[in-house]
Amino acid sequence: MMKEIEVKVLNIDPCSMEKKLITLGAVKVKDEKQINMIFDTKDYYLDRSSNGYARIRVTEDKLRNRQDKIFTLKKNITTDGVRENKEHNMELADDELMVQILIGLGYELKHTGKKHRISYELEGILYEIDIWDNDTYPYPYMEIEVNREEDIDRAVELLGIDRGNITTKSIQQLRKELALDND
């Protein structure tokens, strides 16, 4: 199990944010193309019970020239100041078989989204610039992921981020706000 502490920064310009990170000495640690398949029950049990979901992610890692397939069960713990999640991850040999297993267990494929993610690390803080396909979410944003909640303030100050652009909302919540979630 992995614990994740993060916020999203909305209204970013990916190019200028990337330049700012590079100028500060951040190291590029990821350049990925992802396919994210989100699963839940017909009545959205995972979403309703824990603002969570099941996900199969297929990642083309351009820096390491490899493909990864990961199944994740993600549950939200809190959104008080930061978004804290518990993730249970498992590597997959066959993502299509996992799709069939989930369907056999009563889960439905709710959404498939494609994303380009570029990630930088600076002073132990992970900055992930996400650009989704327009049907999933038409606006780029950046996730800031830290090990300790108090590091969020430091991360925001390092980049001079307007706190009005910070949110703890999930991608599903952002999609619902734009009426992109058709279910």
Coordinates of C-alpha atoms in Angstrom, one line a residue:
M1 CA 0.0 0.0 0.0
M2 CA 1.1 3.5 -0.8
K3 CA 0.0 6.7 0.8
E4 CA -0.3 9.7 -1.5
I5 CA -0.4 13.4 -0.3
E6 CA -1.1 15.8 -3.1
V7 CA -2.9 18.9 -4.5
K8 CA -3.7 20.0 -8.0
V9 CA -2.7 23.4 -9.4
L10 CA -5.3 24.5 -12.0
N11 CA -4.9 27.2 -14.7
I12 CA -1.3 26.5 -15.6
D13 CA 0.7 27.0 -18.8
P14 CA 2.6 23.7 -19.1
C15 CA 5.5 25.2 -21.1
S16 CA 6.1 28.1 -18.7
M17 CA 5.7 25.8 -15.7
E18 CA 8.2 23.4 -17.1
K19 CA 10.7 26.2 -17.8
K20 CA 10.3 27.5 -14.2
L21 CA 11.0 24.0 -12.8
I22 CA 14.1 23.6 -15.0
T23 CA 15.4 27.1 -14.0
L24 CA 15.0 26.1 -10.4
G25 CA 17.1 23.0 -11.0
A26 CA 14.4 20.4 -11.0
V27 CA 15.2 17.0 -12.6
K28 CA 12.9 15.4 -15.1
V29 CA 11.9 12.0 -13.8
K30 CA 9.0 11.0 -16.1
D31 CA 7.8 11.6 -19.6
E32 CA 4.9 9.3 -20.1
K33 CA 1.9 8.7 -22.4
Q34 CA -0.8 7.0 -20.3
I35 CA -4.1 5.2 -21.0
N36 CA -6.2 5.2 -17.8
M37 CA -9.2 2.9 -17.6
I38 CA -11.5 3.7 -14.7
F39 CA -13.8 1.0 -13.2
D40 CA -16.6 1.1 -10.6
T41 CA -19.8 -0.8 -10.0
K42 CA -23.0 0.2 -11.7
D43 CA -24.1 2.2 -8.7
Y44 CA -20.6 3.8 -8.2
Y45 CA -19.9 2.0 -4.9
L46 CA -16.2 3.0 -4.8
D47 CA -16.9 6.6 -5.7
R48 CA -19.7 6.9 -3.1
S49 CA -18.0 5.0 -0.3
S50 CA -14.5 6.5 -0.5
N51 CA -14.3 8.9 -3.4
G52 CA -12.3 6.1 -4.9
Y53 CA -12.0 3.9 -8.0
A54 CA -10.3 1.0 -9.6
R55 CA -7.9 1.8 -12.4
I56 CA -5.9 0.0 -15.0
R57 CA -3.1 2.3 -16.3
V58 CA -0.9 1.4 -19.3
T59 CA 2.1 3.7 -19.4
E60 CA 4.6 4.2 -22.3
D61 CA 7.7 5.6 -20.4
K62 CA 9.6 7.6 -22.9
L63 CA 12.6 8.2 -20.6
R64 CA 13.2 4.5 -19.9
N65 CA 11.8 3.2 -23.2
R66 CA 9.4 0.7 -21.5
Q67 CA 5.8 -0.1 -21.0
D68 CA 4.2 -0.6 -17.6
K69 CA 0.7 -2.0 -16.8
I70 CA -0.6 -1.3 -13.3
F71 CA -3.8 -2.1 -11.5
T72 CA -4.7 0.4 -8.7
L73 CA -7.4 0.5 -6.1
K74 CA -7.5 4.1 -4.9
K75 CA -9.4 5.4 -1.9
N76 CA -9.5 8.9 -0.6
I77 CA -8.7 9.5 3.1
T78 CA -9.1 13.2 3.3
T79 CA -9.4 16.4 1.3
D80 CA -8.8 18.7 4.3
G81 CA -6.1 21.1 3.0
V82 CA -4.4 18.3 0.9
R83 CA -5.8 15.3 -0.9
E84 CA -4.6 12.2 0.9
N85 CA -5.2 8.8 -0.8
K86 CA -4.4 5.2 -0.1
E87 CA -3.3 3.3 -3.2
H88 CA -3.0 -0.5 -3.6
N89 CA -1.0 -1.1 -6.8
M90 CA -0.2 -4.3 -8.6
E91 CA 1.8 -4.9 -11.8
L92 CA -0.1 -6.6 -14.6
A93 CA 1.2 -9.0 -17.2
D94 CA -2.0 -8.8 -19.1
D95 CA -4.2 -5.7 -18.8
E96 CA -6.9 -7.1 -21.1
L97 CA -7.3 -10.2 -18.7
M98 CA -7.7 -7.8 -15.8
V99 CA -10.5 -6.0 -17.6
Q100 CA -12.3 -9.3 -18.0
I101 CA -11.8 -10.1 -14.3
L102 CA -13.2 -6.8 -13.2
I103 CA -16.2 -7.2 -15.5
G104 CA -16.7 -10.7 -14.2
L105 CA -16.7 -9.3 -10.6
G106 CA -19.5 -6.8 -11.6
Y107 CA -17.4 -3.8 -12.3
E108 CA -18.0 -1.6 -15.4
L109 CA -15.6 0.4 -17.4
K110 CA -16.7 4.0 -16.6
H111 CA -14.2 6.0 -18.6
T112 CA -11.0 5.6 -20.6
G113 CA -8.7 8.7 -20.8
K114 CA -5.4 9.4 -22.4
K115 CA -2.8 11.6 -20.7
H116 CA 0.6 13.0 -21.3
R117 CA 2.5 13.4 -18.0
I118 CA 5.8 15.1 -17.5
S119 CA 7.2 15.0 -14.0
Y120 CA 10.0 16.8 -12.3
E121 CA 11.5 16.4 -8.8
L122 CA 12.9 19.3 -6.8
E123 CA 14.0 19.2 -3.2
G124 CA 12.1 15.9 -2.6
I125 CA 8.8 17.2 -4.1
L126 CA 7.3 15.7 -7.2
Y127 CA 5.7 18.1 -9.7
E128 CA 3.6 16.3 -12.4
I129 CA 2.3 18.3 -15.4
D130 CA -0.8 16.5 -16.8
I131 CA -2.4 17.1 -20.2
W132 CA -5.4 14.9 -20.8
D133 CA -7.3 14.3 -24.0
N134 CA -10.1 16.9 -24.5
D135 CA -12.9 14.4 -23.8
T136 CA -11.4 13.5 -20.4
Y137 CA -10.4 17.0 -19.2
P138 CA -9.6 19.9 -21.6
Y139 CA -7.3 22.0 -19.3
P140 CA -3.8 21.1 -18.2
Y141 CA -3.0 21.1 -14.5
M142 CA -0.1 20.2 -12.3
E143 CA -0.1 17.8 -9.3
I144 CA 2.2 18.4 -6.5
E145 CA 3.0 15.3 -4.5
V146 CA 4.8 15.4 -1.2
N147 CA 5.8 13.0 1.6
R148 CA 4.6 15.4 4.4
E149 CA 1.7 17.8 4.3
E150 CA 3.8 20.7 5.5
D151 CA 5.9 20.4 2.3
I152 CA 2.9 21.7 0.2
D153 CA 3.5 25.2 1.4
R154 CA 7.2 25.0 0.5
A155 CA 6.3 23.6 -3.0
V156 CA 3.8 26.4 -3.6
E157 CA 6.3 29.1 -2.5
L158 CA 9.2 27.6 -4.6
L159 CA 7.1 28.2 -7.8
G160 CA 5.2 31.3 -6.7
I161 CA 1.9 29.6 -7.3
D162 CA -1.4 31.5 -6.7
R163 CA -3.1 29.6 -3.9
G164 CA -6.5 30.4 -5.6
N165 CA -5.5 27.8 -8.2
I166 CA -5.0 25.0 -5.7
T167 CA -7.6 22.3 -5.3
T168 CA -7.9 18.9 -3.6
K169 CA -10.5 17.7 -6.1
S170 CA -10.1 14.5 -7.9
I171 CA -10.1 14.3 -11.7
Q172 CA -13.6 12.7 -11.5
Q173 CA -14.8 15.8 -9.5
L174 CA -13.2 18.2 -12.0
R175 CA -14.9 16.3 -14.9
K176 CA -18.3 16.4 -13.1
E177 CA -18.0 20.2 -12.7
L178 CA -17.6 20.5 -16.5
A179 CA -20.4 18.0 -17.2
L180 CA -17.9 15.6 -18.8
D181 CA -19.0 12.7 -16.6
N182 CA -22.0 11.4 -18.6
D183 CA -23.1 8.7 -16.2

